[in-house]
Short mmCIF file of C-alpha atoms and ligand atoms in Angstrom, two decimals:
data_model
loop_
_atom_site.label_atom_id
_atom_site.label_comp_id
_atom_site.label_asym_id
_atom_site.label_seq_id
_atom_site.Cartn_x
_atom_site.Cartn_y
_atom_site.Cartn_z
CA UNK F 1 -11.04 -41.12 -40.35
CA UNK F 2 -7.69 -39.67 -40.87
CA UNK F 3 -7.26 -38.96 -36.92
CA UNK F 4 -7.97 -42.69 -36.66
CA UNK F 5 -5.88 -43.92 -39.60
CA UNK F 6 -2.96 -41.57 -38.19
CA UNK F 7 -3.77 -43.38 -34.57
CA UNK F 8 -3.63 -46.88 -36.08
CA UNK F 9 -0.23 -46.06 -37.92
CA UNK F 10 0.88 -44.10 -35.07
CA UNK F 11 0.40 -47.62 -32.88
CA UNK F 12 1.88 -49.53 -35.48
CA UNK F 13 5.00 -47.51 -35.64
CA UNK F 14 4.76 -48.00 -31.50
CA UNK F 15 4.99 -52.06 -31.61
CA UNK F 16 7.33 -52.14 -34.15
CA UNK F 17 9.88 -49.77 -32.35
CA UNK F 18 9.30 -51.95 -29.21
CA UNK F 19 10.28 -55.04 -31.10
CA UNK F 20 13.30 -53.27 -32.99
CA UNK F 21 14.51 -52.13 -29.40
CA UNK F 22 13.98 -55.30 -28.32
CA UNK F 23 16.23 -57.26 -31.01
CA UNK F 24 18.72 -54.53 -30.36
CA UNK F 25 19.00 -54.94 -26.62
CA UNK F 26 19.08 -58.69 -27.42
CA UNK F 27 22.08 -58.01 -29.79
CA UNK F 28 23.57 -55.52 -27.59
CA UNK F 29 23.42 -58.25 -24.57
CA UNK F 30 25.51 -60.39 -26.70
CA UNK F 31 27.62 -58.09 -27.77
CA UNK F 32 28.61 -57.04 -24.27
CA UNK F 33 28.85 -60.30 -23.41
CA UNK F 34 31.02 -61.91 -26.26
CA UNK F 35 33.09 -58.53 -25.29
CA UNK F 36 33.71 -59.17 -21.65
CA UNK F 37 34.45 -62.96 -22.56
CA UNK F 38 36.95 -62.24 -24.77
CA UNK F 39 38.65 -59.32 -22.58
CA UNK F 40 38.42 -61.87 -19.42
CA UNK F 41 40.79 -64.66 -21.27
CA UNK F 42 42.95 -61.34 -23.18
CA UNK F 43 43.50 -60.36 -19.77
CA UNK F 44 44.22 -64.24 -18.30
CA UNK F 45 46.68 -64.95 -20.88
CA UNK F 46 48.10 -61.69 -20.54
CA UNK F 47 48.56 -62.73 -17.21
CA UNK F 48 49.93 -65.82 -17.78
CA UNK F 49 52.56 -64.19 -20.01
CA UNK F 50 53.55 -62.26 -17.25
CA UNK F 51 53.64 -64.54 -14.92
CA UNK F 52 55.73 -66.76 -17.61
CA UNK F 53 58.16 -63.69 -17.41
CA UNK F 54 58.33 -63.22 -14.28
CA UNK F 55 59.54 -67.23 -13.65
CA UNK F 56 61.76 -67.09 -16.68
CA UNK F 57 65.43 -67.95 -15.73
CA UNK F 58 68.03 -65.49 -17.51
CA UNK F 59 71.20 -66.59 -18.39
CA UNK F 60 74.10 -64.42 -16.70
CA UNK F 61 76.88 -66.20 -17.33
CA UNK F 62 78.61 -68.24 -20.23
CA UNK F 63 81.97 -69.87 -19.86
CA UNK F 64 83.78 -71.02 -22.98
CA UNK F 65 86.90 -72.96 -22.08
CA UNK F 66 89.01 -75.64 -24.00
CA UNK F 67 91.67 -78.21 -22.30
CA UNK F 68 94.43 -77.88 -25.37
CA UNK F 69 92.94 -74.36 -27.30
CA UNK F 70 95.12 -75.45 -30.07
CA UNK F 71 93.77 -77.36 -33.70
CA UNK F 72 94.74 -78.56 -36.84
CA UNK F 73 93.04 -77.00 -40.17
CA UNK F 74 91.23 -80.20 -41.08
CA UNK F 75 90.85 -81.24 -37.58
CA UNK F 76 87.90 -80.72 -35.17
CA UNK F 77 87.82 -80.16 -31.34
CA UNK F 78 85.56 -80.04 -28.28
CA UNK F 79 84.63 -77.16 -26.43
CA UNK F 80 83.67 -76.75 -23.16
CA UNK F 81 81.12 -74.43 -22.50
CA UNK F 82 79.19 -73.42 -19.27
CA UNK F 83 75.98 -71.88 -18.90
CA UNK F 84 75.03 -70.49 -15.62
CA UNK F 85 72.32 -70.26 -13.80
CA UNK F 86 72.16 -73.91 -14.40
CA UNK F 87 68.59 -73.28 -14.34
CA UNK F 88 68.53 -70.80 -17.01
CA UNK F 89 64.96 -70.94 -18.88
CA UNK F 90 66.75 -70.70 -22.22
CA UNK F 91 69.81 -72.24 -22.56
CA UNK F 92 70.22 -72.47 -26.19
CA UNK F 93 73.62 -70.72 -27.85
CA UNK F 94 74.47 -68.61 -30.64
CA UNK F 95 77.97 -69.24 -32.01
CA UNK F 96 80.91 -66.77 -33.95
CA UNK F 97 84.08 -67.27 -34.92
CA UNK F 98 86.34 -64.68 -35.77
CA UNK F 99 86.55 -63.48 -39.30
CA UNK F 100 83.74 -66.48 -40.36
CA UNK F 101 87.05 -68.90 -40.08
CA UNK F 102 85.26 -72.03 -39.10
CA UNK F 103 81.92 -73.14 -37.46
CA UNK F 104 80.51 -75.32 -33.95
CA UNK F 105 77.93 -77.39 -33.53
CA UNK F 106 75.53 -78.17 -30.96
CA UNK F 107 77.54 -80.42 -29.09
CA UNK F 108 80.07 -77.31 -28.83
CA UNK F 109 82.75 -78.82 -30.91
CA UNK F 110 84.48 -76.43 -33.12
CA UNK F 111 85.58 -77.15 -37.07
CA UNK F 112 87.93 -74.29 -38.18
CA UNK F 113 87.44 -73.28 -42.06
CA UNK F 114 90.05 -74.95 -44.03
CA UNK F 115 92.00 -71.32 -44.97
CA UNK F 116 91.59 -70.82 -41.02
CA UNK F 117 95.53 -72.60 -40.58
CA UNK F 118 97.95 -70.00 -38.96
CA UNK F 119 95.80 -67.93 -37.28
CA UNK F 120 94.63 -67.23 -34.17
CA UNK F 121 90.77 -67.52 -33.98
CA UNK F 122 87.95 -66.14 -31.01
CA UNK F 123 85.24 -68.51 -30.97
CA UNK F 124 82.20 -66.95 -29.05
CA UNK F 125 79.28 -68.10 -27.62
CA UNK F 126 76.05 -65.56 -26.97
CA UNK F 127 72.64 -66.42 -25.15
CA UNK F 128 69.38 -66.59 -27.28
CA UNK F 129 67.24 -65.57 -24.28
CA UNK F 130 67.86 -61.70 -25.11
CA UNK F 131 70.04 -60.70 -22.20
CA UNK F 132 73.45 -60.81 -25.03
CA UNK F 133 75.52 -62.32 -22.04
CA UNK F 134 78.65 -64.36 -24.19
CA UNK F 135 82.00 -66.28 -23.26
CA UNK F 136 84.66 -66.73 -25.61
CA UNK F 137 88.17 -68.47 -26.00
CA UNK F 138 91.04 -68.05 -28.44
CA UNK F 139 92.22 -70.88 -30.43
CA UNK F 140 95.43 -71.09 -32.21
CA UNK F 141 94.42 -73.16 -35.60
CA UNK F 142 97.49 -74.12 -37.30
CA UNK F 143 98.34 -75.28 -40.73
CA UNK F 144 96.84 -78.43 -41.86
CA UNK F 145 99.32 -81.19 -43.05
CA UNK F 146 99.95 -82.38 -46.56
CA UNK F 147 101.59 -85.51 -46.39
CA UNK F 148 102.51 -85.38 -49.55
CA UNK F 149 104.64 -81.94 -48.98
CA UNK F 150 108.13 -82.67 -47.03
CA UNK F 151 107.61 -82.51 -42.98
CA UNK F 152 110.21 -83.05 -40.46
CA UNK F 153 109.91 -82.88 -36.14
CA UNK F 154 112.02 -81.09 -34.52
CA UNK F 155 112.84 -81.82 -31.52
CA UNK F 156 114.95 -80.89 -27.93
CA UNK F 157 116.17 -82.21 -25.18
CA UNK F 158 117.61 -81.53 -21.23
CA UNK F 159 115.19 -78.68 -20.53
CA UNK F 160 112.65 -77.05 -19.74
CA UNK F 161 115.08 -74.16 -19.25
CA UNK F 162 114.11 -71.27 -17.10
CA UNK F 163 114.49 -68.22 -19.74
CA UNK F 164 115.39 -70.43 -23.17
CA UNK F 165 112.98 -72.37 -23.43
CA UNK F 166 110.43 -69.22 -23.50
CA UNK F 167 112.67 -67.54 -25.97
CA UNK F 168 112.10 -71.25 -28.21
CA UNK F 169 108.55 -71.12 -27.52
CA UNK F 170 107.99 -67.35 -28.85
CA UNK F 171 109.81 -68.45 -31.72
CA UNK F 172 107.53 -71.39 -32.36
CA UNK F 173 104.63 -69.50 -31.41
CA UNK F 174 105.54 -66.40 -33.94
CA UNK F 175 105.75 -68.71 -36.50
CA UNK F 176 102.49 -70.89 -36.04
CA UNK F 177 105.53 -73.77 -36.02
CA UNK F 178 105.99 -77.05 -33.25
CA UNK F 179 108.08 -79.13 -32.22
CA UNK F 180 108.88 -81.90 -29.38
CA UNK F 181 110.10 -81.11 -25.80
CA UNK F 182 112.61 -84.10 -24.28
CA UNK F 183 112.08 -83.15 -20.49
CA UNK F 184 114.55 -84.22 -17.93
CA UNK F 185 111.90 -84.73 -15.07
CA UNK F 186 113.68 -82.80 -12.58
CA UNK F 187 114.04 -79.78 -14.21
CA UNK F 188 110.36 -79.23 -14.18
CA UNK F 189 109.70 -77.55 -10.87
CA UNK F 190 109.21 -73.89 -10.82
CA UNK F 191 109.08 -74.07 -14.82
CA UNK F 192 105.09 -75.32 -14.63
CA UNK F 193 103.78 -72.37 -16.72
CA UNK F 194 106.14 -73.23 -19.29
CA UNK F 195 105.50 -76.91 -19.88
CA UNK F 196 101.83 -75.13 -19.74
CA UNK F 197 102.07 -72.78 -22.32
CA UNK F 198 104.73 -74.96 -24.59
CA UNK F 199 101.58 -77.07 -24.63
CA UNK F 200 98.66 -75.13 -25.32
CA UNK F 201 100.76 -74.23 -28.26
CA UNK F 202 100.38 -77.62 -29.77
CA UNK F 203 104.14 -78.44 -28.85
CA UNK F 204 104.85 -82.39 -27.85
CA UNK F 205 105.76 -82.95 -24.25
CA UNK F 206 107.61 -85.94 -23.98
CA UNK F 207 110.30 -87.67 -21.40
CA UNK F 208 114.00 -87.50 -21.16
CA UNK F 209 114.02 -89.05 -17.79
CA UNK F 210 113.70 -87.99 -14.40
CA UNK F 211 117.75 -86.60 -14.29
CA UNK F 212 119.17 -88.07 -17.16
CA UNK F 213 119.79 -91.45 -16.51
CA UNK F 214 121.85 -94.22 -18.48
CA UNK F 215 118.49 -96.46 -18.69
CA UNK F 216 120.68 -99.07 -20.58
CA UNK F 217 123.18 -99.69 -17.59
CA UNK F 218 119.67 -99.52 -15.11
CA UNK F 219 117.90 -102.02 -13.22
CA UNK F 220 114.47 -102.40 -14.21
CA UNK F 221 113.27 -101.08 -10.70
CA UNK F 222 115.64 -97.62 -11.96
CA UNK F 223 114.12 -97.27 -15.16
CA UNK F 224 110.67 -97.28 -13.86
CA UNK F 225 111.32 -95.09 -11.46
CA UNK F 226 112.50 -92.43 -13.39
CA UNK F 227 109.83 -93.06 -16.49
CA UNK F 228 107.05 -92.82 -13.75
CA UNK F 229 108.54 -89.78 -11.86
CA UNK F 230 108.75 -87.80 -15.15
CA UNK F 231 105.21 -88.87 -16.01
CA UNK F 232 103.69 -87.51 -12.87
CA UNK F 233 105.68 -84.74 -13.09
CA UNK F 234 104.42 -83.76 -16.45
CA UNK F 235 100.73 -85.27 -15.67
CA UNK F 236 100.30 -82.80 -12.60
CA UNK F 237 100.61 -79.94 -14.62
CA UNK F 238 98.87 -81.10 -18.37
CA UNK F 239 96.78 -83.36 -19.35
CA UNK F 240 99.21 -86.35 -21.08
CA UNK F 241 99.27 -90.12 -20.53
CA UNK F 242 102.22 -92.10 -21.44
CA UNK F 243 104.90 -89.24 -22.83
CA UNK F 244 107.04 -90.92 -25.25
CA UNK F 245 110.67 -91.35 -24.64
CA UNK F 246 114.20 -90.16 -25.86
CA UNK F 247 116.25 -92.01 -24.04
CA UNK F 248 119.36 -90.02 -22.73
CA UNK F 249 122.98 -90.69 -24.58
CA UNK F 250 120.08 -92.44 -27.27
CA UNK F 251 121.09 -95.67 -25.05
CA UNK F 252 118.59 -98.36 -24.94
CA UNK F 253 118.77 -102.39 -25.01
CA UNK F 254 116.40 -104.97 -25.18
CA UNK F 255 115.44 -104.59 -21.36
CA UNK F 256 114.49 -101.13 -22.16
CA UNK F 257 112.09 -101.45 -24.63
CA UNK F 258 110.38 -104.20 -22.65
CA UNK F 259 110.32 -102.29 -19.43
CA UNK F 260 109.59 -98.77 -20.78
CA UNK F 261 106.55 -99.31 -21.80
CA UNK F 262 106.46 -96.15 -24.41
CA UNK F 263 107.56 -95.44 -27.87
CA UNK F 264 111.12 -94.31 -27.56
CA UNK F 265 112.71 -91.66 -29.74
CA UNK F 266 115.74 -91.50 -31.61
CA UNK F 267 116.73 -88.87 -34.29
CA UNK F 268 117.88 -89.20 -37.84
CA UNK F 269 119.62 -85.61 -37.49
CA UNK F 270 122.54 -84.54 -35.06
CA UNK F 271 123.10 -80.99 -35.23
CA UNK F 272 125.60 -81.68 -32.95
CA UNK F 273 124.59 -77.92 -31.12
CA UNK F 274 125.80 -79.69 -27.81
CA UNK F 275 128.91 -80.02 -28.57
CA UNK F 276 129.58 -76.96 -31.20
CA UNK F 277 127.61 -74.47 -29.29
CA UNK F 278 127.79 -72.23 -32.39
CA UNK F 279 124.47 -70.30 -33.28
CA UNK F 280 125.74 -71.06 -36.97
CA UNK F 281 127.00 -74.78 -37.10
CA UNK F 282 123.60 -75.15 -35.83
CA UNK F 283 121.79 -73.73 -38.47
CA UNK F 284 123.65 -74.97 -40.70
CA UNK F 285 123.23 -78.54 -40.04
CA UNK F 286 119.25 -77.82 -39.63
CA UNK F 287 119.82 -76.82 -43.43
CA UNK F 288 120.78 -80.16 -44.41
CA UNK F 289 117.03 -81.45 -43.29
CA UNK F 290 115.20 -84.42 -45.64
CA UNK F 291 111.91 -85.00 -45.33
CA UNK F 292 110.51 -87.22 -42.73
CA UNK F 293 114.14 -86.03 -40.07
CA UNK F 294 113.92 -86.04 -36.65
CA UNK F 295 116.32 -83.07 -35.78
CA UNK F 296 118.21 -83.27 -32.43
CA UNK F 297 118.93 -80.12 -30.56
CA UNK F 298 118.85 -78.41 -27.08
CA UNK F 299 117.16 -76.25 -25.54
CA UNK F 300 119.09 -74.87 -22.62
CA UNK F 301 122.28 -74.20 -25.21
CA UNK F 302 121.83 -70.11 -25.70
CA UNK F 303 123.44 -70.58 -28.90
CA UNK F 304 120.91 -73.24 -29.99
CA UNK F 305 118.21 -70.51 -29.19
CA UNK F 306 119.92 -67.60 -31.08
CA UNK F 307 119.69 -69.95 -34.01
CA UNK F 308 116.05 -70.71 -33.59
CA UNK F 309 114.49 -67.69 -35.49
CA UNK F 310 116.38 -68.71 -38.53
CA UNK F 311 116.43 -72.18 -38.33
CA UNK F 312 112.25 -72.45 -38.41
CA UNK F 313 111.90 -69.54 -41.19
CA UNK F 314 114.47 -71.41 -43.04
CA UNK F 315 113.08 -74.85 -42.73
CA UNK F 316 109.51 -73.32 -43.50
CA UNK F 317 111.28 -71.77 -46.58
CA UNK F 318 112.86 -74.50 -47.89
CA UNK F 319 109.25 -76.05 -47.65
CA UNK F 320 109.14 -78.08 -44.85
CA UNK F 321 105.84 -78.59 -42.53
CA UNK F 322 107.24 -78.29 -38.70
CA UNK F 323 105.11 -80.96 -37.02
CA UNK F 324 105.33 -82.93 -33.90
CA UNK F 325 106.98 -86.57 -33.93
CA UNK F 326 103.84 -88.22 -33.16
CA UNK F 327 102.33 -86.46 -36.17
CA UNK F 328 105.43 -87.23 -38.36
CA UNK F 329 104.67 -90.84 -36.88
CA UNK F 330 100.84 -90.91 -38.27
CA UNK F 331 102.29 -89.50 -41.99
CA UNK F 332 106.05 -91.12 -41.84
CA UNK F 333 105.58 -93.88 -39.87
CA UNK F 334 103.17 -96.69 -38.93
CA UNK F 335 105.30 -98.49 -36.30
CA UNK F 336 105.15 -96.53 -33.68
CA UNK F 337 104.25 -97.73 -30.46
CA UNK F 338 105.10 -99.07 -26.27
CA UNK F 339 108.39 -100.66 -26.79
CA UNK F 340 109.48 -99.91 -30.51
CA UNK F 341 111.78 -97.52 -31.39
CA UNK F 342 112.67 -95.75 -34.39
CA UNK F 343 115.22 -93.66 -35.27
CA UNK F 344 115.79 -93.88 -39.17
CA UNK F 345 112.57 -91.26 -39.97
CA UNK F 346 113.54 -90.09 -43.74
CA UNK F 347 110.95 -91.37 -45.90
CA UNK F 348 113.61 -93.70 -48.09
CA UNK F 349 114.71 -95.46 -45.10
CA UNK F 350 111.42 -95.83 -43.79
CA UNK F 351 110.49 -97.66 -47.15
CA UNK F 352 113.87 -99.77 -47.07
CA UNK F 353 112.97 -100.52 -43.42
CA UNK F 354 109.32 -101.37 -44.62
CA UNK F 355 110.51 -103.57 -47.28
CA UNK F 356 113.34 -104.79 -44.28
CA UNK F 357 110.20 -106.09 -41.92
CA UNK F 358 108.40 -107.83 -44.73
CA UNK F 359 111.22 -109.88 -45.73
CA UNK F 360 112.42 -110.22 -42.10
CA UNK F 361 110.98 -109.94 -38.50
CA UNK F 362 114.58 -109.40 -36.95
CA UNK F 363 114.26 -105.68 -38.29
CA UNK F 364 114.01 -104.23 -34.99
CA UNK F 365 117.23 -105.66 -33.46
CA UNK F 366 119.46 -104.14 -36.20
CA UNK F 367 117.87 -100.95 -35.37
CA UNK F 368 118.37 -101.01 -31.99
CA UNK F 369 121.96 -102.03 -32.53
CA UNK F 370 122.32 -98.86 -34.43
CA UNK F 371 121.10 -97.30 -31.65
CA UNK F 372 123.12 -97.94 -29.18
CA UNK F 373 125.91 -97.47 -30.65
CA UNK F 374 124.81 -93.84 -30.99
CA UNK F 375 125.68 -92.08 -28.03
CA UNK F 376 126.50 -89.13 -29.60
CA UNK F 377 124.40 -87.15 -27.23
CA UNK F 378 125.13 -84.82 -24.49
NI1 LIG B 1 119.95 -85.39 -23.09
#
């Protein structure tokens, strides 16, 4: 009986091991199988990642250029930036600017910080794909204007000049300062990398003719001529359309003006440095500046440059912005255009000449009689 009873149990114990095995191998099955499913697509996508990797473009090279590297606090301006391969997987950027002094956006144009005027800033530009390849360009930011703060342009004629115009342009470069270049067309050959630089500094380029013509005792065929051979002369070497014009001697007529085809350019302030060619007179009569002046000089005098340093620190002193005569135009000035000219900048006469034009339209001819009757000019 107990044999048996043992046996029976004993059996029992059998079928139900056999089942429990059973379930377990079932289990087990899956197991393995859910296992090698999932390490079959682990190892396909781990694969595919590689493969990914393998086809992903790097960048290796990032150019950062500008045409005029040269901005306004307050103004904005367009970079040019290239990524190569041009078939770089990842060509997304990560932009810096020196010392946090301004920001650019995704169409690569650059917004210097406000406090960012008189300074010279490195805006860089670093791949996001990991390989830290980056391209950068310096940009002089200067000061923005105040138009309510005195301003006046100064300006000079006859060059460029092989060695004094430099020493004018390291003055105005020292001092974050511009003015406007007068070229005499002629004179530009061989001097290329000055007209260049004077440029990129944010200095004005304008025309002075091609070698110093009388335009008001020209025929109109002349006074193209030597307006268009100056413009190509400047236009090969930077990018300006349509240079405005001092006309040499400050002699203009009617004809002039309707054959030019450009803003001309008188001045409101003779310092006379032609004809004194004292370092001091010079100064001196920059000293007697008003707000809104156009200041004559000239820069192939060597005693007009020896008065540079202290003729910008003391017209910065006395408070004056140094701007360019197209900017003293946009704050000074709203008739400025092809064909008018303008001489009387100071900001009294421009409201006398304002309140002139609204009584009159003839405005323009007593100016211009002015005008040619000053030919106090070299
Ligand atoms: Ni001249």
């Amino acid at each position: 009986m107990r044999a048996g009873v043992r046996r029976s149990r004993r059996r029992g114990n059998k079928g139900l091991r056999i089942l429990l095995g059973a379930i377990v191998a079932v289990f087990a099955v899956i197991l393995i199988a859910v296992g090698i499913k999932f390490a079959i697509s682990g190892w396909s996508e781990n694969a595919k990642e590689k493969e990914e990797e393998k086809n992903k473009v790097l960048v290796t090279g990032i150019e950062v250029a500008c045409d005029r590297p040269v901005v306004r606090a307050g103004e904005s301006i367009q970079l040019k930036v290239t990524v190569t391969p041009d078939n770089a997987t990842d060509k997304t950027l990560v932009w810096t600017v020196s010392g946090d002094m301004g920001t650019v956006d995704e169409q690569g144009v650059f917004t210097p910080a406000v406090e960012a005027g008189k300074s010279d800033v490195e805006v860089t530009a670093t791949s996001n794909d990991g390989t830290e390849v980056f391209g950068s360009v310096s940009i002089r930011v200067l000061e923005a204007i105040d138009p309510s703060k005195p301003m006046v342009a100064i300006t000079y004629d006859d060059g460029p000049h092989k060695t004094n115009t430099p020493k004018i342009l390291d003055i105005l470069e020292e001092n974050f300062a511009v003015a406007t270049f007068f070229m005499v067309g002629q004179n530009i050959e061989g001097k290329e990398h000055i007209l260049k630089r004077s440029y990129e500094l944010g200095n004005e380029l304008g025309s002075h003719t091609w070698d110093h013509a009388n335009l008001s005792k020209s025929s109109n065929e002349k006074i193209k001529q030597q307006l268009d051979d100056t413009d190509a002369a400047i236009k090969a070497v930077v990018n300006i359309e349509n240079p405005i014009l001092r006309p040499p001697y400050g002699a203009f007529n009617n004809n002039v003006k309707e054959v030019c085809g450009k803003p001309i350019i008188m001045w409101s302030l003779d310092t006379l440095d032609w004809d004194t060619r004292s370092a001091d007179a010079t100064y001196l009569a920059c000293m007697e500046a008003k707000d809104g002046d156009i200041i004559l000089m000239h820069d192939i005098h060597e005693p007009t440059v020896v008065a540079q340093e202290d003729v910008i620190k003391g017209l910065q002193e006395k408070g004056f912005q140094l701007v360019t005569v197209t900017e003293l135009y946009t704050y000074r000035m709203g008739d400025f255009g092809p064909g008018k000219a303008s001489y009387k900048m100071t900001l009294d006469e421009y409201q006398s000449i304002l309140a002139l034009q609204s009584a009159s339209s003839t405005t323009e001819n007593i100016t211009e009689e002015d005008a040619t009757a000053d030919s106090t000019e070299e």
